[in-house]
PDB file of C-alpha atoms and ligand atoms in Angstrom:
ATOM      1  CA  MET A   1       0.000   0.000   0.000  1.00 50.00           C
ATOM      2  CA  GLU A   2       1.410   3.356  -0.998  1.00 55.00           C
ATOM      3  CA  ASN A   3       1.818   5.893   1.819  1.00 61.00           C
ATOM      4  CA  LYS A   4      -0.418   8.532   0.346  1.00 75.00           C
ATOM      5  CA  LYS A   5       0.506  11.595   2.384  1.00 92.00           C
ATOM      6  CA  ILE A   6       2.526  14.078   0.350  1.00 97.00           C
ATOM      7  CA  ARG A   7       4.513  16.978   1.722  1.00 98.00           C
ATOM      8  CA  ILE A   8       5.374  19.865  -0.583  1.00 98.00           C
ATOM      9  CA  ALA A   9       8.016  22.508   0.212  1.00 98.00           C
ATOM     10  CA  LEU A  10       7.314  25.962  -1.187  1.00 98.00           C
ATOM     11  CA  THR A  11       9.802  28.800  -1.457  1.00 98.00           C
ATOM     12  CA  LYS A  12       8.624  31.720   0.665  1.00 96.00           C
ATOM     13  CA  GLY A  13       8.479  35.163  -0.897  1.00 94.00           C
ATOM     14  CA  ARG A  14       8.640  35.891  -4.619  1.00 92.00           C
ATOM     15  CA  LEU A  15       7.561  32.435  -5.805  1.00 97.00           C
ATOM     16  CA  GLU A  16       5.005  31.854  -3.068  1.00 97.00           C
ATOM     17  CA  ASN A  17       1.923  33.594  -4.468  1.00 97.00           C
ATOM     18  CA  LYS A  18       2.394  32.193  -7.960  1.00 97.00           C
ATOM     19  CA  THR A  19       2.742  28.679  -6.552  1.00 98.00           C
ATOM     20  CA  VAL A  20      -0.382  29.060  -4.420  1.00 98.00           C
ATOM     21  CA  ASP A  21      -2.246  30.399  -7.485  1.00 98.00           C
ATOM     22  CA  LEU A  22      -1.163  27.293  -9.388  1.00 98.00           C
ATOM     23  CA  LEU A  23      -2.386  24.953  -6.633  1.00 98.00           C
ATOM     24  CA  ASP A  24      -5.636  26.929  -6.573  1.00 98.00           C
ATOM     25  CA  LYS A  25      -6.021  26.532 -10.344  1.00 98.00           C
ATOM     26  CA  ILE A  26      -5.674  22.768  -9.980  1.00 97.00           C
ATOM     27  CA  GLY A  27      -8.699  22.909  -7.704  1.00 97.00           C
ATOM     28  CA  TYR A  28      -7.000  22.373  -4.349  1.00 97.00           C
ATOM     29  CA  ASP A  29      -8.414  24.161  -1.323  1.00 97.00           C
ATOM     30  CA  VAL A  30      -5.679  26.723  -0.654  1.00 98.00           C
ATOM     31  CA  SER A  31      -7.559  28.715   1.999  1.00 97.00           C
ATOM     32  CA  GLU A  32      -4.989  27.878   4.703  1.00 97.00           C
ATOM     33  CA  LEU A  33      -2.189  28.947   2.368  1.00 97.00           C
ATOM     34  CA  ARG A  34      -3.862  32.264   1.625  1.00 97.00           C
ATOM     35  CA  ASP A  35      -4.498  33.000   5.280  1.00 96.00           C
ATOM     36  CA  LYS A  36      -1.489  31.456   6.954  1.00 95.00           C
ATOM     37  CA  GLY A  37      -0.517  34.087   9.520  1.00 95.00           C
ATOM     38  CA  ARG A  38       2.880  32.996  10.863  1.00 95.00           C
ATOM     39  CA  ARG A  39       2.239  29.274  10.448  1.00 96.00           C
ATOM     40  CA  LEU A  40       4.892  27.296   8.597  1.00 95.00           C
ATOM     41  CA  ILE A  41       3.007  24.045   7.974  1.00 97.00           C
ATOM     42  CA  LEU A  42      -0.315  24.235   6.154  1.00 97.00           C
ATOM     43  CA  THR A  43      -2.661  21.541   4.973  1.00 97.00           C
ATOM     44  CA  ILE A  44      -4.649  21.189   1.798  1.00 97.00           C
ATOM     45  CA  PRO A  45      -7.824  19.563   3.129  1.00 91.00           C
ATOM     46  CA  ASP A  46      -9.254  16.538   1.302  1.00 90.00           C
ATOM     47  CA  GLU A  47      -5.991  15.962  -0.581  1.00 93.00           C
ATOM     48  CA  ASP A  48      -3.761  14.568   2.184  1.00 93.00           C
ATOM     49  CA  ILE A  49      -1.179  17.158   1.191  1.00 97.00           C
ATOM     50  CA  GLU A  50       0.863  19.163   3.648  1.00 97.00           C
ATOM     51  CA  VAL A  51       2.660  22.322   2.513  1.00 98.00           C
ATOM     52  CA  VAL A  52       5.696  23.722   4.285  1.00 98.00           C
ATOM     53  CA  LEU A  53       7.107  27.192   3.633  1.00 97.00           C
ATOM     54  CA  ALA A  54      10.862  27.598   3.631  1.00 98.00           C
ATOM     55  CA  LYS A  55      13.691  29.743   2.335  1.00 97.00           C
ATOM     56  CA  ALA A  56      14.812  28.730  -1.143  1.00 98.00           C
ATOM     57  CA  ALA A  57      18.002  26.863  -0.189  1.00 98.00           C
ATOM     58  CA  ASP A  58      16.134  25.058   2.609  1.00 98.00           C
ATOM     59  CA  VAL A  59      13.511  23.787   0.135  1.00 98.00           C
ATOM     60  CA  ILE A  60      16.319  21.810  -1.500  1.00 98.00           C
ATOM     61  CA  THR A  61      17.534  20.557   1.898  1.00 98.00           C
ATOM     62  CA  TYR A  62      14.058  19.332   2.908  1.00 98.00           C
ATOM     63  CA  VAL A  63      13.516  17.585  -0.428  1.00 98.00           C
ATOM     64  CA  GLU A  64      17.014  16.059  -0.456  1.00 98.00           C
ATOM     65  CA  HIS A  65      16.482  14.653   3.038  1.00 97.00           C
ATOM     66  CA  GLY A  66      13.158  13.174   1.984  1.00 97.00           C
ATOM     67  CA  VAL A  67      11.079  14.987   4.627  1.00 97.00           C
ATOM     68  CA  CYS A  68       9.381  16.747   1.731  1.00 98.00           C
ATOM     69  CA  ASP A  69       8.478  14.764  -1.386  1.00 98.00           C
ATOM     70  CA  ILE A  70       8.122  17.694  -3.749  1.00 98.00           C
ATOM     71  CA  GLY A  71       9.622  21.204  -3.850  1.00 98.00           C
ATOM     72  CA  VAL A  72       9.116  24.429  -5.751  1.00 98.00           C
ATOM     73  CA  VAL A  73      12.351  26.387  -6.025  1.00 98.00           C
ATOM     74  CA  GLY A  74      14.117  28.761  -8.403  1.00 98.00           C
ATOM     75  CA  LYS A  75      16.701  27.537 -10.878  1.00 98.00           C
ATOM     76  CA  ASP A  76      19.063  30.124  -9.320  1.00 98.00           C
ATOM     77  CA  THR A  77      19.051  28.186  -6.043  1.00 98.00           C
ATOM     78  CA  ILE A  78      19.426  24.852  -7.844  1.00 98.00           C
ATOM     79  CA  MET A  79      22.431  26.186  -9.784  1.00 98.00           C
ATOM     80  CA  GLU A  80      24.071  27.548  -6.649  1.00 98.00           C
ATOM     81  CA  TYR A  81      23.445  24.683  -4.217  1.00 98.00           C
ATOM     82  CA  GLY A  82      22.954  21.640  -6.438  1.00 96.00           C
ATOM     83  CA  GLY A  83      21.851  18.474  -4.616  1.00 95.00           C
ATOM     84  CA  LYS A  84      20.461  15.034  -5.279  1.00 96.00           C
ATOM     85  CA  PHE A  85      16.848  15.216  -6.470  1.00 98.00           C
ATOM     86  CA  TYR A  86      14.923  15.050  -9.723  1.00 98.00           C
ATOM     87  CA  GLU A  87      14.244  18.339 -11.465  1.00 98.00           C
ATOM     88  CA  ILE A  88      10.945  17.512 -13.111  1.00 98.00           C
ATOM     89  CA  THR A  89       9.290  20.574 -14.591  1.00 98.00           C
ATOM     90  CA  ASP A  90       9.987  24.157 -15.580  1.00 98.00           C
ATOM     91  CA  LEU A  91       7.002  25.932 -14.021  1.00 98.00           C
ATOM     92  CA  GLY A  92       7.516  28.960 -16.252  1.00 98.00           C
ATOM     93  CA  PHE A  93       6.942  31.602 -13.585  1.00 98.00           C
ATOM     94  CA  GLY A  94       9.532  33.469 -11.544  1.00 98.00           C
ATOM     95  CA  ARG A  95      11.334  34.237 -14.784  1.00 98.00           C
ATOM     96  CA  CYS A  96      14.489  36.309 -14.506  1.00 98.00           C
ATOM     97  CA  LYS A  97      18.170  35.781 -15.292  1.00 98.00           C
ATOM     98  CA  PHE A  98      21.641  35.660 -13.863  1.00 98.00           C
ATOM     99  CA  ALA A  99      23.734  38.415 -15.411  1.00 98.00           C
ATOM    100  CA  LEU A 100      27.195  39.869 -15.153  1.00 98.00           C
ATOM    101  CA  ALA A 101      26.754  43.586 -14.562  1.00 98.00           C
ATOM    102  CA  GLY A 102      28.739  46.622 -13.570  1.00 98.00           C
ATOM    103  CA  LYS A 103      29.046  50.368 -13.868  1.00 98.00           C
ATOM    104  CA  LYS A 104      27.485  51.718 -17.045  1.00 98.00           C
ATOM    105  CA  GLY A 105      30.114  52.255 -19.725  1.00 98.00           C
ATOM    106  CA  ASP A 106      32.818  50.158 -18.000  1.00 97.00           C
ATOM    107  CA  ASP A 107      34.627  47.507 -20.039  1.00 97.00           C
ATOM    108  CA  PHE A 108      34.743  44.563 -17.630  1.00 98.00           C
ATOM    109  CA  TYR A 109      37.315  42.720 -19.712  1.00 96.00           C
ATOM    110  CA  SER A 110      39.770  45.590 -20.202  1.00 96.00           C
ATOM    111  CA  GLY A 111      43.249  45.502 -18.635  1.00 93.00           C
ATOM    112  CA  TYR A 112      45.333  42.588 -17.346  1.00 92.00           C
ATOM    113  CA  GLY A 113      44.652  42.542 -13.595  1.00 95.00           C
ATOM    114  CA  VAL A 114      42.491  39.850 -12.010  1.00 98.00           C
ATOM    115  CA  LYS A 115      38.939  41.165 -11.787  1.00 98.00           C
ATOM    116  CA  THR A 116      36.898  41.132  -8.598  1.00 98.00           C
ATOM    117  CA  VAL A 117      33.287  39.982  -8.814  1.00 98.00           C
ATOM    118  CA  ALA A 118      30.795  40.418  -5.959  1.00 98.00           C
ATOM    119  CA  THR A 119      27.858  38.027  -5.705  1.00 98.00           C
ATOM    120  CA  LYS A 120      25.400  36.183  -3.512  1.00 98.00           C
ATOM    121  CA  TYR A 121      26.058  33.185  -5.779  1.00 98.00           C
ATOM    122  CA  PRO A 122      29.783  32.242  -5.575  1.00 98.00           C
ATOM    123  CA  ASN A 123      29.336  28.783  -7.100  1.00 98.00           C
ATOM    124  CA  VAL A 124      27.400  30.087 -10.103  1.00 98.00           C
ATOM    125  CA  THR A 125      30.029  32.803 -10.554  1.00 98.00           C
ATOM    126  CA  ARG A 126      32.967  30.377 -10.247  1.00 98.00           C
ATOM    127  CA  THR A 127      31.437  27.960 -12.743  1.00 98.00           C
ATOM    128  CA  TYR A 128      30.733  30.779 -15.198  1.00 98.00           C
ATOM    129  CA  PHE A 129      34.256  32.184 -15.209  1.00 98.00           C
ATOM    130  CA  GLU A 130      35.879  28.723 -15.105  1.00 98.00           C
ATOM    131  CA  ALA A 131      34.061  27.892 -18.330  1.00 98.00           C
ATOM    132  CA  LYS A 132      35.608  31.016 -19.832  1.00 96.00           C
ATOM    133  CA  GLY A 133      39.037  29.994 -18.485  1.00 97.00           C
ATOM    134  CA  MET A 134      39.183  33.314 -16.640  1.00 97.00           C
ATOM    135  CA  ASP A 135      40.608  33.740 -13.149  1.00 97.00           C
ATOM    136  CA  VAL A 136      38.514  36.106 -10.977  1.00 98.00           C
ATOM    137  CA  ASP A 137      38.421  36.975  -7.278  1.00 98.00           C
ATOM    138  CA  ILE A 138      34.955  36.323  -5.904  1.00 98.00           C
ATOM    139  CA  VAL A 139      33.604  38.289  -2.932  1.00 98.00           C
ATOM    140  CA  LYS A 140      30.488  36.849  -1.259  1.00 98.00           C
ATOM    141  CA  ILE A 141      27.856  39.464  -0.470  1.00 98.00           C
ATOM    142  CA  GLU A 142      24.560  38.701   1.314  1.00 97.00           C
ATOM    143  CA  GLY A 143      22.255  41.203  -0.379  1.00 94.00           C
ATOM    144  CA  SER A 144      22.016  44.447  -2.367  1.00 97.00           C
ATOM    145  CA  VAL A 145      25.005  43.258  -4.375  1.00 98.00           C
ATOM    146  CA  GLU A 146      24.576  46.282  -6.664  1.00 98.00           C
ATOM    147  CA  LEU A 147      26.325  48.332  -3.997  1.00 98.00           C
ATOM    148  CA  ALA A 148      29.681  46.578  -4.508  1.00 98.00           C
ATOM    149  CA  PRO A 149      30.741  48.162  -7.836  1.00 98.00           C
ATOM    150  CA  LEU A 150      29.386  51.554  -6.730  1.00 98.00           C
ATOM    151  CA  VAL A 151      31.781  51.673  -3.782  1.00 98.00           C
ATOM    152  CA  SER A 152      34.586  50.022  -5.812  1.00 97.00           C
ATOM    153  CA  LEU A 153      34.586  46.753  -3.894  1.00 98.00           C
ATOM    154  CA  ALA A 154      34.223  44.928  -7.211  1.00 98.00           C
ATOM    155  CA  ASP A 155      34.636  45.382 -10.965  1.00 98.00           C
ATOM    156  CA  GLY A 156      31.379  43.592 -11.568  1.00 98.00           C
ATOM    157  CA  ILE A 157      28.588  41.566 -10.004  1.00 98.00           C
ATOM    158  CA  VAL A 158      26.861  38.334 -10.890  1.00 98.00           C
ATOM    159  CA  ASP A 159      23.297  38.762  -9.720  1.00 98.00           C
ATOM    160  CA  ILE A 160      19.648  38.194 -10.503  1.00 98.00           C
ATOM    161  CA  VAL A 161      18.118  40.682 -12.917  1.00 98.00           C
ATOM    162  CA  GLU A 162      14.354  40.687 -13.249  1.00 97.00           C
ATOM    163  CA  THR A 163      13.075  44.033 -14.539  1.00 97.00           C
ATOM    164  CA  GLY A 164      16.515  45.692 -14.609  1.00 98.00           C
ATOM    165  CA  THR A 165      15.221  48.547 -12.458  1.00 98.00           C
ATOM    166  CA  THR A 166      17.714  48.047  -9.614  1.00 98.00           C
ATOM    167  CA  LEU A 167      20.639  48.195 -12.054  1.00 98.00           C
ATOM    168  CA  LYS A 168      19.243  51.199 -13.891  1.00 98.00           C
ATOM    169  CA  GLU A 169      18.500  53.232 -10.792  1.00 98.00           C
ATOM    170  CA  ASN A 170      22.060  52.694  -9.601  1.00 98.00           C
ATOM    171  CA  GLY A 171      23.875  53.551 -12.816  1.00 98.00           C
ATOM    172  CA  LEU A 172      24.717  49.947 -13.606  1.00 98.00           C
ATOM    173  CA  GLU A 173      24.102  47.835 -16.709  1.00 98.00           C
ATOM    174  CA  VAL A 174      24.177  44.219 -17.823  1.00 98.00           C
ATOM    175  CA  PHE A 175      27.469  43.269 -19.491  1.00 98.00           C
ATOM    176  CA  GLU A 176      26.485  39.673 -20.274  1.00 98.00           C
ATOM    177  CA  ASP A 177      23.648  37.269 -19.610  1.00 98.00           C
ATOM    178  CA  VAL A 178      24.839  34.290 -17.564  1.00 98.00           C
ATOM    179  CA  ALA A 179      21.776  32.009 -17.439  1.00 98.00           C
ATOM    180  CA  PRO A 180      17.981  32.122 -17.593  1.00 98.00           C
ATOM    181  CA  ILE A 181      16.081  31.402 -14.366  1.00 98.00           C
ATOM    182  CA  SER A 182      12.559  30.226 -13.569  1.00 98.00           C
ATOM    183  CA  ALA A 183      10.779  28.206 -10.900  1.00 98.00           C
ATOM    184  CA  ARG A 184      11.260  24.426 -11.022  1.00 98.00           C
ATOM    185  CA  LEU A 185       9.422  21.459  -9.588  1.00 98.00           C
ATOM    186  CA  ILE A 186      11.786  19.067  -7.822  1.00 98.00           C
ATOM    187  CA  VAL A 187      11.078  15.607  -6.413  1.00 98.00           C
ATOM    188  CA  ASN A 188      12.900  13.474  -3.844  1.00 98.00           C
ATOM    189  CA  THR A 189      14.497  10.450  -5.509  1.00 98.00           C
ATOM    190  CA  VAL A 190      13.085   7.880  -3.061  1.00 98.00           C
ATOM    191  CA  SER A 191       9.580   9.416  -3.007  1.00 97.00           C
ATOM    192  CA  MET A 192       9.599   9.169  -6.779  1.00 97.00           C
ATOM    193  CA  LYS A 193       9.752   5.368  -6.413  1.00 97.00           C
ATOM    194  CA  LEU A 194       7.785   4.793  -3.197  1.00 96.00           C
ATOM    195  CA  LYS A 195       4.977   7.280  -3.855  1.00 96.00           C
ATOM    196  CA  GLN A 196       5.099   7.013  -7.628  1.00 95.00           C
ATOM    197  CA  GLU A 197       1.345   7.046  -8.303  1.00 95.00           C
ATOM    198  CA  ARG A 198       0.531   9.966  -6.052  1.00 96.00           C
ATOM    199  CA  ILE A 199       3.452  12.059  -7.269  1.00 97.00           C
ATOM    200  CA  ALA A 200       2.765  11.315 -10.932  1.00 97.00           C
ATOM    201  CA  LYS A 201      -0.821  12.479 -10.398  1.00 96.00           C
ATOM    202  CA  ILE A 202       0.224  15.746  -8.729  1.00 97.00           C
ATOM    203  CA  VAL A 203       2.912  16.447 -11.357  1.00 97.00           C
ATOM    204  CA  LYS A 204       0.341  15.825 -14.105  1.00 98.00           C
ATOM    205  CA  GLN A 205      -2.176  18.169 -12.443  1.00 97.00           C
ATOM    206  CA  ILE A 206       0.500  20.850 -12.121  1.00 97.00           C
ATOM    207  CA  GLU A 207       1.710  20.493 -15.708  1.00 97.00           C
ATOM    208  CA  GLU A 208      -1.844  20.620 -17.041  1.00 97.00           C
ATOM    209  CA  ASN A 209      -2.450  23.912 -15.261  1.00 97.00           C
ATOM    210  CA  LEU A 210       0.671  25.829 -16.238  1.00 95.00           C
TER     211      LEU A 210
HETATM  212  C1  PRP B 301      17.091  40.694  -6.395  1.00 89.20           C
HETATM  213  C2  PRP B 301      18.426  40.911  -7.072  1.00 89.20           C
HETATM  214  C3  PRP B 301      18.379  42.365  -7.461  1.00 89.20           C
HETATM  215  C4  PRP B 301      16.913  42.581  -7.756  1.00 89.20           C
HETATM  216  C5  PRP B 301      16.688  42.562  -9.245  1.00 89.20           C
HETATM  217  O1  PRP B 301      17.201  41.082  -5.087  1.00 89.20           O
HETATM  218  O2  PRP B 301      19.492  40.595  -6.192  1.00 89.20           O
HETATM  219  O3  PRP B 301      18.813  43.163  -6.407  1.00 89.20           O
HETATM  220  O4  PRP B 301      16.187  41.514  -7.145  1.00 89.20           O
HETATM  221  O5  PRP B 301      15.383  42.915  -9.595  1.00 89.20           O
HETATM  222  P1  PRP B 301      15.068  43.992 -10.738  1.00 89.20           P
HETATM  223  O6  PRP B 301      15.914  43.662 -11.940  1.00 89.20           O
HETATM  224  O7  PRP B 301      13.607  43.802 -11.005  1.00 89.20           O
HETATM  225  O8  PRP B 301      15.390  45.339 -10.175  1.00 89.20           O
HETATM  226  P2  PRP B 301      16.180  40.693  -3.955  1.00 89.20           P
HETATM  227  O9  PRP B 301      15.061  41.650  -3.952  1.00 89.20           O
HETATM  228  O10 PRP B 301      15.799  39.253  -4.110  1.00 89.20           O
HETATM  229  O11 PRP B 301      16.992  40.895  -2.607  1.00 89.20           O
HETATM  230  P3  PRP B 301      18.528  41.134  -2.253  1.00 89.20           P
HETATM  231  O12 PRP B 301      18.842  42.562  -2.591  1.00 89.20           O
HETATM  232  O13 PRP B 301      18.577  40.872  -0.797  1.00 89.20           O
HETATM  233  O14 PRP B 301      19.364  40.174  -3.049  1.00 89.20           O
END
């Protein structure tokens, strides 16, 4: 007998509303999710589905450890943290990109010195410049990375660009696109086998409502 209870980890914040809208569109009762207060575990009545809300990187951790069967997380987080899980579906929302950016008019590649790049995503940045065969110094920043080139901490940044407003309002511009980003559906590798039927049904419902 298949253990039917399914736990889904949702990324709090930017992706949250769009994910709840998607679950709503499927026909699930998302009233708890819409009116959650400070609660972190919500149920979808009648479906035997529990939803937990977590920070992006933690969604991967919960799915990897098998305490959540399914996760919704951005490709940015998957690229930075990796992990052992199945990446099943591109959900198509939460679209933005990783870009290399810096002060408007600067030529990032000019000169011979090693360039300094500030980022919240050191692994993505390392992989990108390694592929180019270019040695760079990477400085990890926790937020508002756009500040780094403005105060001359870095020659450039690798960061998420959505509308481009943050760059524009700070006199910065995209030098190069690094990678496209969107929300992805991920599934724990063991759940995929042990709860195959239930997960296949949910994935199908999600894909049909994108
Ligand atoms: C992200 C990113 C940029 C901004 C881009 O930051 O790091 O700062 O959004 O969006 P835009 O192109 O539409 O202006 P986020 O708000 O996630 O927070 P952070 O500054 O803490 O990284």
